[in-house]
Amino acid sequence: MAKRIFITGIWHETNTFAHGQTGLEDFQNYQYAEGDEVFALFADTNTEIGGVMNAAMELDLNLIPGLFAGAVPSGLVTAAAHETLVNRTLELLANAGEIDGVLVHLHGACVAEGATETDAQYLAAIRAALTPATPLVATFDLHANLSEGLVAQADALVGYDTYPHNDMAARGAEAAQILHRMLWSTRRPAKILRKLPFAPPPQMQGTGTEPVASIMAKMHDMETWGGIWSASIAWGFPYADVAHLGVGVLVQGDDHGHASRLADDLAMTIWRQRGDFDAGLIAVEEAVRSAIAAPEGPIILVDVADNAGGGAPGDGTTILAELVDQSARKAVVVLCDGEAVRNAKALGVGAVFSGNVGGKSDDLHGPPVPLVGEIVFQERVRYQRRGDYMTGQRIDLGEVAVVQADGITVMLTEAKAMPFDADHLSAAGIVAETQQIIVVKSAIAWQAHFRTFAKGEIYVDTPGVCASNLKRFEYTKLDRAIYPIDNDGIWPAK
Ligand SMILES: [Zn+2]
């Protein structure tokens, strides 16, 4: 008879510097499913559960879905929301009957109010409800801040190997295969975690470019060695002020000594190259001038600090204000501004919009910018991602309005638009390919699609809760010096 596998997950990348908290409704409004609804949410998607579903058919596993809850990266998760999600998961697990194995989909950088190690506590709660022999395998995001406490709660863990994360389904399938091996044997891998006092900005964590590409190649080579089950590098999410912030190297294998040597080797390789992770940002005035002067567009102006996928509000105005000042033409900016959208909706298409846009959620991402222009589009926008990244994901931007102000097109949305592709633009009638300048509020994820047609890219030194310059932030939970925040840091620890 097919083995019964409980699959479940709580996924949140918490920016503890972000304004506001993340409540239950933020999960319910983004991704929330119980039981068979989980299948409906993820079937044929390039996500962990999408990959698990395909692998389960090949491996003849009977999947019993629990609860999956994911929220857009944002501020601290409320204690009440996290407790509700964990308790509901445990309730579904208790009602699931006899379970032979468990797959848990984590982010690894979730921080709930009052908890020191949120993801570890979540896994521990599930672990405590299982018999000790029941195998539990967890997946985590490349941006996880791994800890010994977390690693101890799973029999094995598999992290994404790509950023942009286009291998989620493949890693889900890998986790299912590892779990499958454990179902038929009592053998478990030794799990060796090496934590480095090093927090590179996400902007420098792209796996398709150096310095990360060669390091990942070295890691993949290790995975082909005999006795090694799986290796992952969690590059860390530096906007979570937690004691376990930083890069984690995880090697899992039959032999403790062998896995330790490989983990040390990989960790030392990263540590020696820490100086190569400098973000090289361009001042906003110079960035806008270069983009206007470029002979051919589109030029992508990357607003990393207002990374809508990293917990920033997505309403930062620093680049928009400069585009207005320099009278840019054929420039597109997307801002999350529900108030402006509602005003535009009341006026209707063809009317003149006049009001302040953006900069309303906090005072860290530039002040509101006065905007006057024709409303050329106004509709509720929903779409399904067609690009390589998060393919098939269903997106609801709420009400959307597009205001044409001289040469600048401002798209106003009720929900944050994460620019993993240009589908949000085309859904509002904006043709990305014919623009001179496109502002993306993203660190790396935008590259998967926009690089297929962009003629240039400039990383802009803007202020905000996802700034690449980590010295802008005040960390209170770190218990050691960490590079580059403190310039130094010591490894191996004495
Ligand atoms: Zn990530």
Coordinates of N, CA, C and O in Angstrom, one line a residue, residues 128-213:
A128 N 7.0 16.9 17.5 CA 6.5 16.4 18.8 C 5.3 15.6 18.6 O 4.9 14.8 19.5
A129 N 4.6 15.8 17.5 CA 3.3 15.1 17.3 C 3.5 13.8 16.5 O 2.6 13.0 16.3
L130 N 4.8 13.5 16.2 CA 5.1 12.2 15.4 C 5.8 11.2 16.3 O 6.4 11.6 17.3
T131 N 5.7 10.0 15.9 CA 6.6 9.0 16.5 C 8.0 9.3 16.1 O 8.3 9.8 15.0
P132 N 9.0 9.0 17.0 CA 10.4 9.3 16.7 C 10.9 8.7 15.4 O 11.7 9.3 14.7
A133 N 10.4 7.6 15.0 CA 10.9 6.9 13.8 C 10.3 7.5 12.5 O 10.7 7.2 11.4
T134 N 9.2 8.4 12.6 CA 8.6 8.9 11.4 C 9.5 10.0 10.8 O 9.9 10.9 11.4
P135 N 9.9 9.8 9.5 CA 10.9 10.7 8.9 C 10.2 12.0 8.6 O 9.0 12.1 8.1
L136 N 10.9 13.1 8.8 CA 10.5 14.5 8.4 C 11.5 15.2 7.6 O 12.7 15.3 8.0
V137 N 11.2 15.6 6.4 CA 12.1 16.3 5.6 C 11.5 17.7 5.3 O 10.3 17.9 5.0
A138 N 12.4 18.7 5.4 CA 11.9 20.1 5.2 C 12.6 20.7 4.0 O 13.8 20.4 3.8
T139 N 11.9 21.6 3.4 CA 12.5 22.5 2.3 C 12.6 23.9 2.8 O 11.9 24.3 3.7
F140 N 13.7 24.6 2.4 CA 13.8 26.0 2.8 C 14.3 26.8 1.6 O 14.8 26.3 0.6
D141 N 14.1 28.1 1.7 CA 14.4 29.1 0.7 C 15.9 29.4 0.7 O 16.6 29.3 1.8
L142 N 16.4 29.8 -0.4 CA 17.9 30.2 -0.5 C 18.2 31.3 0.5 O 19.3 31.5 0.9
H143 N 17.2 32.1 0.9 CA 17.4 33.2 1.8 C 17.2 32.9 3.2 O 17.1 33.8 4.1
A144 N 17.1 31.6 3.5 CA 16.9 31.2 4.9 C 18.1 31.6 5.8 O 19.2 31.6 5.3
N145 N 17.8 31.9 7.1 CA 18.9 32.1 8.1 C 18.8 30.8 8.9 O 18.1 30.7 9.8
L146 N 19.6 29.8 8.5 CA 19.5 28.5 9.1 C 20.1 28.6 10.5 O 21.0 29.4 10.8
S147 N 19.7 27.7 11.4 CA 20.2 27.6 12.8 C 20.3 26.1 13.1 O 19.7 25.2 12.5
E148 N 21.2 25.8 14.1 CA 21.3 24.4 14.6 C 20.0 23.9 15.1 O 19.6 22.8 14.9
G149 N 19.3 24.8 15.7 CA 18.0 24.5 16.3 C 17.0 24.0 15.3 O 16.2 23.0 15.5
L150 N 17.0 24.6 14.1 CA 16.1 24.2 13.0 C 16.6 22.9 12.4 O 15.7 22.0 12.2
V151 N 17.8 22.8 12.1 CA 18.4 21.6 11.5 C 18.1 20.4 12.3 O 17.8 19.3 11.8
A152 N 18.2 20.5 13.6 CA 18.0 19.4 14.5 C 16.6 18.8 14.4 O 16.4 17.6 14.8
Q153 N 15.6 19.6 14.0 CA 14.2 19.1 14.1 C 13.8 18.3 12.8 O 12.7 17.7 12.8
A154 N 14.7 18.3 11.8 CA 14.3 17.5 10.6 C 15.3 16.4 10.4 O 16.4 16.5 10.9
D155 N 14.9 15.3 9.7 CA 15.8 14.3 9.4 C 16.7 14.6 8.2 O 17.8 14.1 8.1
A156 N 16.2 15.5 7.4 CA 17.0 16.1 6.3 C 16.3 17.4 5.8 O 15.1 17.5 6.1
L157 N 17.1 18.2 5.2 CA 16.6 19.5 4.7 C 17.2 19.8 3.4 O 18.3 19.5 3.1
V158 N 16.3 20.4 2.5 CA 16.7 20.7 1.1 C 16.4 22.1 0.8 O 15.3 22.5 1.0
G159 N 17.4 22.9 0.4 CA 17.2 24.3 0.1 C 17.2 24.6 -1.3 O 17.8 23.8 -2.1
Y160 N 16.6 25.7 -1.7 CA 16.6 26.1 -3.2 C 18.1 26.3 -3.5 O 18.9 26.9 -2.8
D161 N 18.4 26.0 -4.8 CA 19.8 26.2 -5.2 C 19.9 27.3 -6.2 O 21.0 27.6 -6.8
T162 N 18.8 28.0 -6.5 CA 18.9 29.1 -7.4 C 18.2 30.4 -6.9 O 17.3 30.3 -6.1
Y163 N 18.7 31.5 -7.4 CA 18.1 32.8 -7.1 C 18.4 33.6 -8.4 O 19.5 33.9 -8.7
P164 N 17.3 34.0 -9.1 CA 15.9 33.8 -8.9 C 15.6 32.3 -8.7 O 16.2 31.4 -9.3
H165 N 14.6 32.0 -7.8 CA 14.3 30.7 -7.4 C 13.5 30.0 -8.5 O 12.3 29.9 -8.4
N166 N 14.2 29.4 -9.5 CA 13.4 28.7 -10.5 C 13.5 27.2 -10.4 O 13.1 26.4 -11.3
D167 N 14.1 26.7 -9.2 CA 14.2 25.3 -9.0 C 13.3 24.8 -7.9 O 13.6 23.7 -7.3
M168 N 12.3 25.5 -7.5 CA 11.4 25.1 -6.4 C 10.8 23.8 -6.6 O 10.9 22.9 -5.7
A169 N 10.3 23.5 -7.8 CA 9.6 22.2 -8.0 C 10.7 21.1 -7.9 O 10.5 20.0 -7.4
A170 N 11.9 21.4 -8.5 CA 12.9 20.4 -8.5 C 13.4 20.1 -7.1 O 13.6 18.9 -6.7
R171 N 13.4 21.1 -6.2 CA 13.8 20.8 -4.8 C 12.7 20.1 -4.0 O 13.0 19.3 -3.1
G172 N 11.5 20.4 -4.4 CA 10.4 19.7 -3.7 C 10.5 18.2 -4.1 O 10.3 17.4 -3.2
A173 N 10.7 18.0 -5.3 CA 10.9 16.6 -5.8 C 12.0 15.9 -5.1 O 12.0 14.7 -4.7
E174 N 13.2 16.6 -5.0 CA 14.3 16.1 -4.3 C 14.0 15.7 -2.8 O 14.4 14.6 -2.3
A175 N 13.3 16.6 -2.2 CA 12.9 16.3 -0.8 C 12.0 15.1 -0.7 O 12.2 14.3 0.2
A176 N 11.1 14.9 -1.7 CA 10.2 13.8 -1.7 C 11.0 12.5 -1.9 O 10.8 11.4 -1.3
Q177 N 12.1 12.6 -2.8 CA 12.9 11.4 -3.0 C 13.7 11.0 -1.8 O 13.9 9.8 -1.4
I178 N 14.2 12.0 -1.1 CA 15.0 11.8 0.2 C 14.1 11.1 1.2 O 14.4 10.2 1.9
L179 N 12.9 11.7 1.3 CA 11.9 11.1 2.3 C 11.6 9.7 1.9 O 11.5 8.8 2.8
H180 N 11.4 9.4 0.6 CA 11.1 8.1 0.1 C 12.2 7.1 0.6 O 11.9 6.0 1.0
R181 N 13.5 7.5 0.5 CA 14.6 6.6 0.9 C 14.4 6.2 2.4 O 14.7 5.1 2.8
M182 N 14.0 7.2 3.2 CA 13.9 7.0 4.6 C 12.7 6.2 5.0 O 12.7 5.6 6.1
L183 N 11.7 6.1 4.1 CA 10.5 5.3 4.4 C 10.8 3.8 4.5 O 10.1 3.0 5.2
W184 N 11.8 3.4 3.8 CA 12.1 2.0 3.6 C 13.4 1.6 4.4 O 13.8 0.4 4.3
S185 N 13.9 2.5 5.2 CA 15.2 2.2 5.9 C 15.2 3.1 7.2 O 14.6 4.1 7.2
T186 N 16.0 2.6 8.1 CA 16.1 3.4 9.3 C 17.3 4.4 9.2 O 17.7 5.1 10.1
R187 N 18.0 4.3 8.1 CA 19.2 5.1 7.9 C 18.8 6.6 7.7 O 17.9 6.9 7.0
R188 N 19.6 7.5 8.4 CA 19.4 8.9 8.4 C 20.7 9.5 8.1 O 21.7 9.1 8.7
P189 N 20.8 10.6 7.3 CA 22.1 11.2 7.1 C 22.6 12.0 8.3 O 21.8 12.5 9.1
A190 N 23.9 12.2 8.4 CA 24.5 13.1 9.3 C 24.3 14.5 8.7 O 24.4 14.7 7.5
K191 N 23.9 15.5 9.5 CA 23.6 16.8 9.0 C 24.6 17.8 9.6 O 24.6 18.0 10.8
I192 N 25.5 18.3 8.7 CA 26.5 19.2 9.2 C 26.2 20.6 8.7 O 26.1 20.9 7.5
L193 N 26.0 21.5 9.7 CA 25.7 22.9 9.4 C 26.9 23.8 9.8 O 27.4 23.6 10.9
R194 N 27.4 24.6 8.9 CA 28.5 25.6 9.2 C 27.9 26.9 9.0 O 27.4 27.3 7.9
K195 N 27.9 27.7 10.1 CA 27.3 29.1 10.0 C 28.5 30.1 9.9 O 29.5 30.0 10.7
L196 N 28.4 31.0 8.9 CA 29.5 32.0 8.8 C 29.0 33.3 9.3 O 27.8 33.6 9.2
P197 N 29.9 34.1 9.9 CA 29.5 35.4 10.4 C 29.6 36.4 9.2 O 30.4 37.3 9.1
F198 N 28.7 36.1 8.2 CA 28.7 36.8 7.0 C 27.3 36.9 6.4 O 26.6 35.9 6.4
A199 N 26.9 38.2 6.1 CA 25.5 38.4 5.6 C 25.6 39.2 4.3 O 25.6 40.4 4.3
P200 N 25.7 38.5 3.2 CA 25.8 39.3 1.9 C 24.4 39.9 1.5 O 23.4 39.2 1.8
P201 N 24.3 41.0 0.9 CA 23.0 41.6 0.5 C 22.4 40.7 -0.6 O 23.1 40.1 -1.4
P202 N 21.1 40.5 -0.6 CA 20.4 39.6 -1.6 C 20.8 39.9 -3.0 O 20.9 39.1 -3.8
Q203 N 21.0 41.2 -3.2 CA 21.4 41.7 -4.6 C 22.6 40.9 -5.1 O 22.8 40.7 -6.3
M204 N 23.5 40.5 -4.2 CA 24.8 39.8 -4.6 C 24.7 38.3 -4.5 O 25.7 37.6 -4.6
Q205 N 23.4 37.8 -4.2 CA 23.3 36.4 -4.0 C 22.8 35.6 -5.3 O 22.5 34.5 -5.2
G206 N 22.7 36.4 -6.4 CA 22.3 35.7 -7.7 C 23.1 34.5 -8.0 O 24.4 34.6 -8.0
T207 N 22.5 33.4 -8.3 CA 23.3 32.2 -8.5 C 23.8 32.0 -10.0 O 24.6 31.2 -10.3
G208 N 23.3 32.9 -10.8 CA 23.7 32.9 -12.2 C 25.0 33.7 -12.5 O 25.5 33.7 -13.6
T209 N 25.4 34.5 -11.5 CA 26.6 35.3 -11.7 C 27.6 35.1 -10.6 O 27.2 34.5 -9.5
E210 N 28.8 35.6 -10.8 CA 29.8 35.5 -9.8 C 29.6 36.5 -8.7 O 29.0 37.5 -9.0
P211 N 30.1 36.3 -7.5 CA 30.9 35.1 -7.1 C 30.1 33.9 -6.7 O 30.7 32.8 -6.5
V212 N 28.8 33.9 -6.8 CA 28.0 32.8 -6.3 C 28.0 31.6 -7.2 O 28.0 30.4 -6.8
A213 N 28.0 31.9 -8.5 CA 27.9 30.8 -9.5 C 28.9 29.7 -9.3 O 28.6 28.5 -9.3

